[in-house]
Structures are given as structure tokens and as C-alpha cells.
XYZ file of C-alpha atoms in Angstrom:
318
model
C -2.104 74.356 -63.081
C -0.229 71.058 -62.906
C -1.299 68.325 -65.341
C -1.516 64.609 -64.569
C -2.364 61.609 -66.771
C -4.087 58.623 -65.138
C -4.161 55.441 -67.243
C -5.904 53.008 -64.848
C -9.307 52.782 -63.203
C -9.526 54.760 -59.956
C -12.182 55.645 -57.413
C -14.311 58.506 -58.863
C -13.258 60.794 -56.007
C -9.865 61.325 -57.641
C -10.563 64.241 -60.057
C -12.135 66.568 -57.459
C -9.439 65.700 -54.906
C -6.693 66.643 -57.353
C -8.604 69.716 -58.519
C -8.512 71.005 -54.939
C -4.705 70.957 -54.911
C -4.356 72.568 -58.319
C -3.867 69.435 -60.426
C -5.882 68.899 -63.591
C -6.438 65.215 -64.284
C -6.682 63.627 -67.700
C -8.454 60.416 -66.731
C -7.785 57.833 -69.470
C -8.327 54.293 -68.149
C -9.517 53.411 -71.658
C -5.965 53.578 -72.986
C -4.343 50.312 -73.982
C -0.771 49.772 -72.855
C 0.659 50.394 -76.327
C -1.285 53.667 -76.576
C 0.193 55.194 -73.439
C 3.480 56.502 -74.951
C 1.649 58.617 -77.536
C -0.825 59.880 -74.949
C 2.028 60.806 -72.641
C 3.755 62.746 -75.407
C 0.601 64.636 -76.374
C 0.637 67.021 -73.375
C 3.202 68.497 -70.960
C 2.260 66.163 -68.098
C 3.913 66.754 -64.737
C 2.570 63.476 -63.371
C 1.629 59.971 -64.440
C -0.697 57.884 -62.252
C -0.768 54.115 -62.671
C -1.846 50.843 -61.124
C -0.511 47.839 -63.030
C -1.507 48.293 -66.674
C 2.082 48.458 -67.861
C 5.703 48.647 -66.737
C 7.182 52.086 -66.243
C 10.493 51.947 -68.100
C 13.111 54.335 -69.414
C 11.578 54.022 -72.884
C 8.164 55.073 -71.604
C 9.596 57.964 -69.578
C 11.292 59.272 -72.707
C 7.835 60.041 -74.098
C 7.077 62.286 -71.124
C 9.952 64.800 -70.954
C 8.032 67.064 -68.572
C 7.277 64.337 -66.011
C 8.235 65.145 -62.437
C 6.488 62.303 -60.625
C 4.916 58.887 -61.119
C 2.147 58.040 -58.639
C 1.484 54.327 -58.063
C -2.049 53.731 -56.779
C -1.187 51.028 -54.274
C 1.759 49.717 -52.311
C 3.820 47.546 -54.661
C 6.171 49.182 -57.155
C 7.510 46.035 -58.840
C 6.129 47.223 -62.201
C 8.219 50.394 -61.995
C 11.883 50.684 -62.942
C 13.073 52.821 -60.044
C 16.552 53.221 -61.511
C 15.050 54.609 -64.702
C 12.984 57.085 -62.687
C 16.030 58.202 -60.733
C 18.043 58.644 -63.941
C 15.250 60.756 -65.412
C 14.875 62.844 -62.261
C 11.321 61.598 -61.732
C 10.023 61.052 -58.194
C 8.117 57.891 -57.292
C 5.076 58.219 -55.033
C 3.081 55.232 -53.805
C 0.311 54.646 -51.265
C 0.895 51.714 -48.905
C -0.920 53.702 -46.227
C -4.056 53.452 -48.355
C -4.531 49.685 -48.215
C -2.483 48.535 -45.227
C -5.586 48.249 -43.018
C -7.318 46.152 -45.657
C -4.327 43.809 -45.888
C -4.008 43.512 -42.109
C -7.662 42.595 -41.708
C -7.581 40.177 -44.625
C -4.523 38.357 -43.294
C -6.353 37.832 -39.998
C -9.324 36.440 -41.899
C -7.150 34.086 -43.922
C -5.371 32.806 -40.844
C -8.539 32.165 -38.879
C -10.168 30.515 -41.892
C -7.127 28.284 -42.283
C -7.011 27.347 -38.602
C -10.728 26.590 -38.370
C -11.173 24.828 -41.735
C -13.844 27.351 -42.707
C -13.568 26.950 -46.480
C -13.628 23.155 -46.384
C -16.419 23.016 -43.817
C -18.533 25.440 -45.846
C -18.206 23.287 -48.962
C -19.105 20.142 -47.033
C -22.210 21.574 -45.383
C -23.440 22.894 -48.743
C -23.136 19.309 -50.003
C -25.116 17.967 -47.046
C -22.052 16.632 -45.211
C -21.870 17.346 -41.461
C -18.381 16.556 -40.097
C -17.599 18.194 -36.759
C -14.653 16.112 -35.592
C -12.910 16.159 -38.976
C -13.111 19.977 -38.926
C -11.851 20.461 -35.388
C -9.487 23.414 -35.668
C -6.638 25.303 -34.057
C -6.729 28.419 -31.893
C -4.512 31.405 -32.617
C -4.030 32.102 -28.929
C -0.669 30.869 -27.714
C 0.857 30.577 -31.191
C 4.116 32.229 -32.245
C 3.533 34.201 -35.444
C 6.567 35.166 -37.534
C 6.432 38.010 -40.040
C 8.799 38.415 -42.981
C 8.892 42.161 -43.528
C 7.879 44.817 -41.035
C 6.736 47.747 -43.112
C 3.221 49.110 -43.487
C 1.575 45.737 -44.163
C 3.451 43.743 -41.558
C 2.730 46.342 -38.881
C -0.955 46.414 -39.782
C -1.180 42.635 -39.374
C 0.827 42.720 -36.136
C -1.426 45.401 -34.653
C -4.470 43.232 -35.260
C -2.712 40.154 -33.913
C -2.135 42.059 -30.671
C -5.762 41.437 -29.714
C -5.082 37.692 -29.687
C -3.040 35.941 -27.056
C -0.116 35.133 -29.327
C 3.551 36.089 -29.670
C 4.517 38.109 -32.763
C 8.065 38.099 -34.133
C 9.223 40.075 -37.147
C 12.273 39.826 -39.367
C 13.193 42.527 -41.886
C 16.260 42.712 -44.107
C 16.418 46.464 -43.428
C 18.300 46.877 -40.128
C 16.926 50.411 -39.681
C 13.286 49.264 -39.463
C 11.965 50.655 -36.155
C 10.445 48.449 -33.496
C 7.020 49.035 -31.955
C 4.802 47.508 -29.293
C 3.127 44.993 -31.591
C 6.052 42.743 -32.539
C 9.571 41.853 -31.436
C 12.218 42.303 -34.125
C 14.413 39.201 -34.362
C 17.025 37.603 -36.577
C 16.040 35.199 -39.329
C 17.525 32.338 -37.306
C 15.384 33.151 -34.267
C 12.248 33.476 -36.363
C 12.947 30.084 -37.928
C 13.574 28.564 -34.512
C 10.356 29.781 -32.899
C 7.635 30.539 -35.451
C 4.595 28.311 -35.872
C 2.836 30.648 -38.316
C 4.689 32.562 -41.043
C 3.225 35.503 -42.953
C 4.951 37.281 -45.854
C 4.825 41.080 -46.005
C 7.741 42.236 -48.130
C 7.804 43.691 -51.659
C 9.008 41.859 -54.731
C 12.225 42.747 -56.503
C 14.595 40.802 -58.731
C 16.906 40.450 -55.722
C 14.328 38.595 -53.606
C 12.824 36.389 -56.316
C 11.986 33.090 -54.556
C 13.430 34.452 -51.310
C 11.194 31.963 -49.510
C 12.579 28.759 -51.002
C 13.197 25.184 -49.960
C 16.237 26.108 -47.892
C 14.378 28.795 -45.956
C 11.303 26.613 -45.409
C 13.400 23.630 -44.390
C 15.166 25.636 -41.693
C 12.001 26.149 -39.626
C 12.193 23.988 -36.532
C 8.401 23.707 -36.252
C 5.939 22.698 -38.947
C 4.389 25.998 -40.009
C 1.255 27.517 -41.472
C 2.207 29.888 -44.301
C 0.379 33.026 -45.479
C 1.304 35.155 -48.481
C -0.463 38.468 -49.063
C 2.641 40.127 -50.557
C 3.710 39.055 -54.055
C 3.602 35.568 -55.518
C 7.121 35.748 -56.917
C 8.771 36.010 -53.494
C 7.693 32.414 -52.803
C 9.082 29.393 -54.637
C 5.866 27.512 -55.364
C 7.697 24.288 -56.187
C 9.277 24.400 -52.725
C 5.881 25.184 -51.203
C 4.289 22.144 -52.830
C 7.109 19.930 -51.568
C 6.783 21.385 -48.062
C 3.028 20.792 -48.063
C 3.570 17.216 -49.213
C 6.179 16.568 -46.517
C 4.185 18.264 -43.760
C 6.819 20.961 -43.176
C 4.027 23.392 -44.131
C 0.832 22.357 -42.348
C -1.377 24.579 -44.465
C -1.226 27.641 -46.648
C -3.278 30.716 -47.517
C -2.245 32.435 -50.732
C -3.742 35.705 -51.939
C -1.035 35.952 -54.622
C 0.442 33.422 -57.029
C 3.620 32.998 -59.056
C 1.579 33.660 -62.218
C -1.806 35.283 -61.670
C -2.772 35.135 -65.355
C -4.193 31.648 -65.021
C -4.794 31.219 -68.754
C -1.038 31.577 -69.386
C 0.350 29.023 -66.913
C 3.257 26.917 -68.120
C 2.868 23.153 -67.719
C 5.012 23.264 -64.572
C 3.022 26.162 -63.119
C -0.228 24.393 -64.008
C 0.872 21.265 -62.161
C 1.712 23.280 -59.052
C -1.531 25.223 -59.278
C -3.540 22.020 -59.662
C -1.961 20.639 -56.501
C -2.682 23.821 -54.549
C -6.274 24.186 -55.684
C -7.038 20.554 -54.806
C -5.322 20.643 -51.401
C -7.811 20.797 -48.524
C -5.303 22.633 -46.340
C -4.754 25.487 -48.825
C -6.890 28.618 -49.255
C -6.609 30.639 -52.464
C -7.940 34.119 -53.251
C -7.457 36.429 -56.293
C -5.098 39.125 -54.956
C -7.801 40.918 -52.979
C -5.978 41.508 -49.697
C -5.827 45.273 -50.172
C -8.959 45.452 -52.331
C -11.815 47.006 -50.359
C -14.292 49.799 -51.042
C -12.637 51.832 -48.290
C -9.068 51.336 -49.517
C -10.139 52.195 -53.075
C -10.977 55.737 -51.943
C -8.254 55.968 -49.280
C -5.528 55.386 -51.869
C -6.741 58.542 -53.646
C -6.546 60.478 -50.388
C -2.990 59.303 -49.708
C -1.762 60.054 -53.220
C -3.413 63.471 -53.235
C -1.620 64.393 -49.992
C 1.700 63.144 -51.345
C 1.300 64.920 -54.685
C 0.409 68.156 -52.893
C 3.468 67.835 -50.647
C 5.704 67.022 -53.612
C 4.465 69.920 -55.725
C 4.754 72.268 -52.773
C 8.314 71.258 -51.974
C 9.230 71.225 -55.662
C 7.989 74.784 -56.089
C 9.826 75.786 -52.938
C 13.095 74.656 -54.497
C 12.407 76.527 -57.723
């Protein structure tokens, strides 16, 4: 029987799902990050399952000489050194299919809340303030929505946008990304020329740190609404603040931040965060776009299928 170590909290359906495919799970979410190397070395684990407790590095992999795969419970793999995995002959499995629906729905909710001033209006009514005209909003119908990134998350958002009377454009740095009926693939220049709403749906890597910066934002020919449900580090928050102040960005909805450990903000980060949290045209949420009860279980289902397929193909090559 294959053996897998899981070091993060997971939906309780995981052990029986893995048992069905012949994988015994050592479920150890109690482990602290500095305890993981010793735990990994204690047994001949074939697999390591993680969320975001620690970075997966070459040093960590050295403690698990029997590892054949690392399973990331979620979409993003920015906490995993993919080059180190490749050098060690370890396969990376992740589960964007597990939470793409949650992200697509959440992005719709953020956009509609932004357009219709829902958060601000709610606060005002709770305080006994009734302002209809000041909270007159925008309709999504007729808008041109531009997506940066057209993978699982971007497609999920585009599919839901298809029920509104709007035009959806998508730009992806990967020229092999296939088109579908929900969005028109365009160049960056065309997206910047036409978009009125911009939503970020691409993963973080060192190469695209602050990919959305002052130059990119300044090249949009229309003032835009900006949504980020991807990773905070892909967006230059200093440039965002400047664009909000100038009106180049009409409003923003951020589910992710440049530093999500709010107790550790640098003075510069704190100043930017203070501006954002006090801005009436900005909505903030704590990285919950893909965080639903349904996606929590679905991620297990996706990873179980992928682990089964990997182990099956791996045995076939043996």
C-alpha cells in the first residue's frame, strides 16, 4: 500500500477516499513547519500533501528520499519549488478544478457588490443613514470585461459572465491557451484599449511579481474597475493606490493582498493598506475566493483522482 503524509487541515473525507485507491494516509495537521522534515524522514512516504504551511524546497525533499509526488490541495503552487521537484524526480499534483467554481462565483459577487455599492450601503443603513442617490450604481450589462489569465479560474469567471449582457476579453501569456465560447482571446494591447473591468486570474511566480504595475495600469484607455482573486504579489499595490487616487482605477475588489499577515506589515505596506481599507470604492476580503464548503471536499476528490492516475501510470512504467 502506498503511504502519504498530509501536514495541513483537510476535509475529513480525505482518508477514506485515499483508502479506496490503496493509499494509507498519515494525517498530521498538528505538525509545525520545523517538525515536518523529521516526520517526512520517519517513514517511506510516496506522497506529501500540503496546503500552505511551508515551502517545499530541495532541502525538505532531501528528507523524503522515497517521495514520488507532492499534492497541493488547491490551485496555486507558489509555495513549491518546481525546479527542485523536477530535479528530485518528484511529480507535482494540484487541484485547480476543485475550487474554480467557487472562485468564479465569488468574482461575480465581488464585481456586483462593487458596481452597486453594496458594502458601503450596508454600513450606512446599519448606522441609520438612507442614501439612495449617493449609492446609485452601475450595471454589468454592456460592459467590456478583460481577464488577465485564461486558465481554470478565468474560464470559470467567464462562463458565469456569459449570463450577463457583456463582452468578455481574455489575455494570457501562454499562446497555446485554447479559446472557448465564453471569451475572445486578444492581445494585451487590445485588452488595454477596450476593457472597462479588469480581473486577474493568473498564478504568482518570481517572473510576474508586480506584473500589474503602474505602466500596465496607465496603458488602459478607459478608467477601469479592478478585481484580484489570484495572488496579491502579482499586483503592485503602490501603483494601485496611485491609480485609485488619480481615477484611473474607479474601484477595486481585492480578495488577496501583497502581505496577508496583517500583523507583519512594513510601514509602507501599512500605509497602502490603510488607504485601501478606508477607501469607499474598495472591497477587501480575506483570501476566501476559493474557500467554500463544497470546494473543501471537491479538492479531495480531484487530488484522489490525480493520485490514483499517477500511481497507476507509475506502476505501469515499472
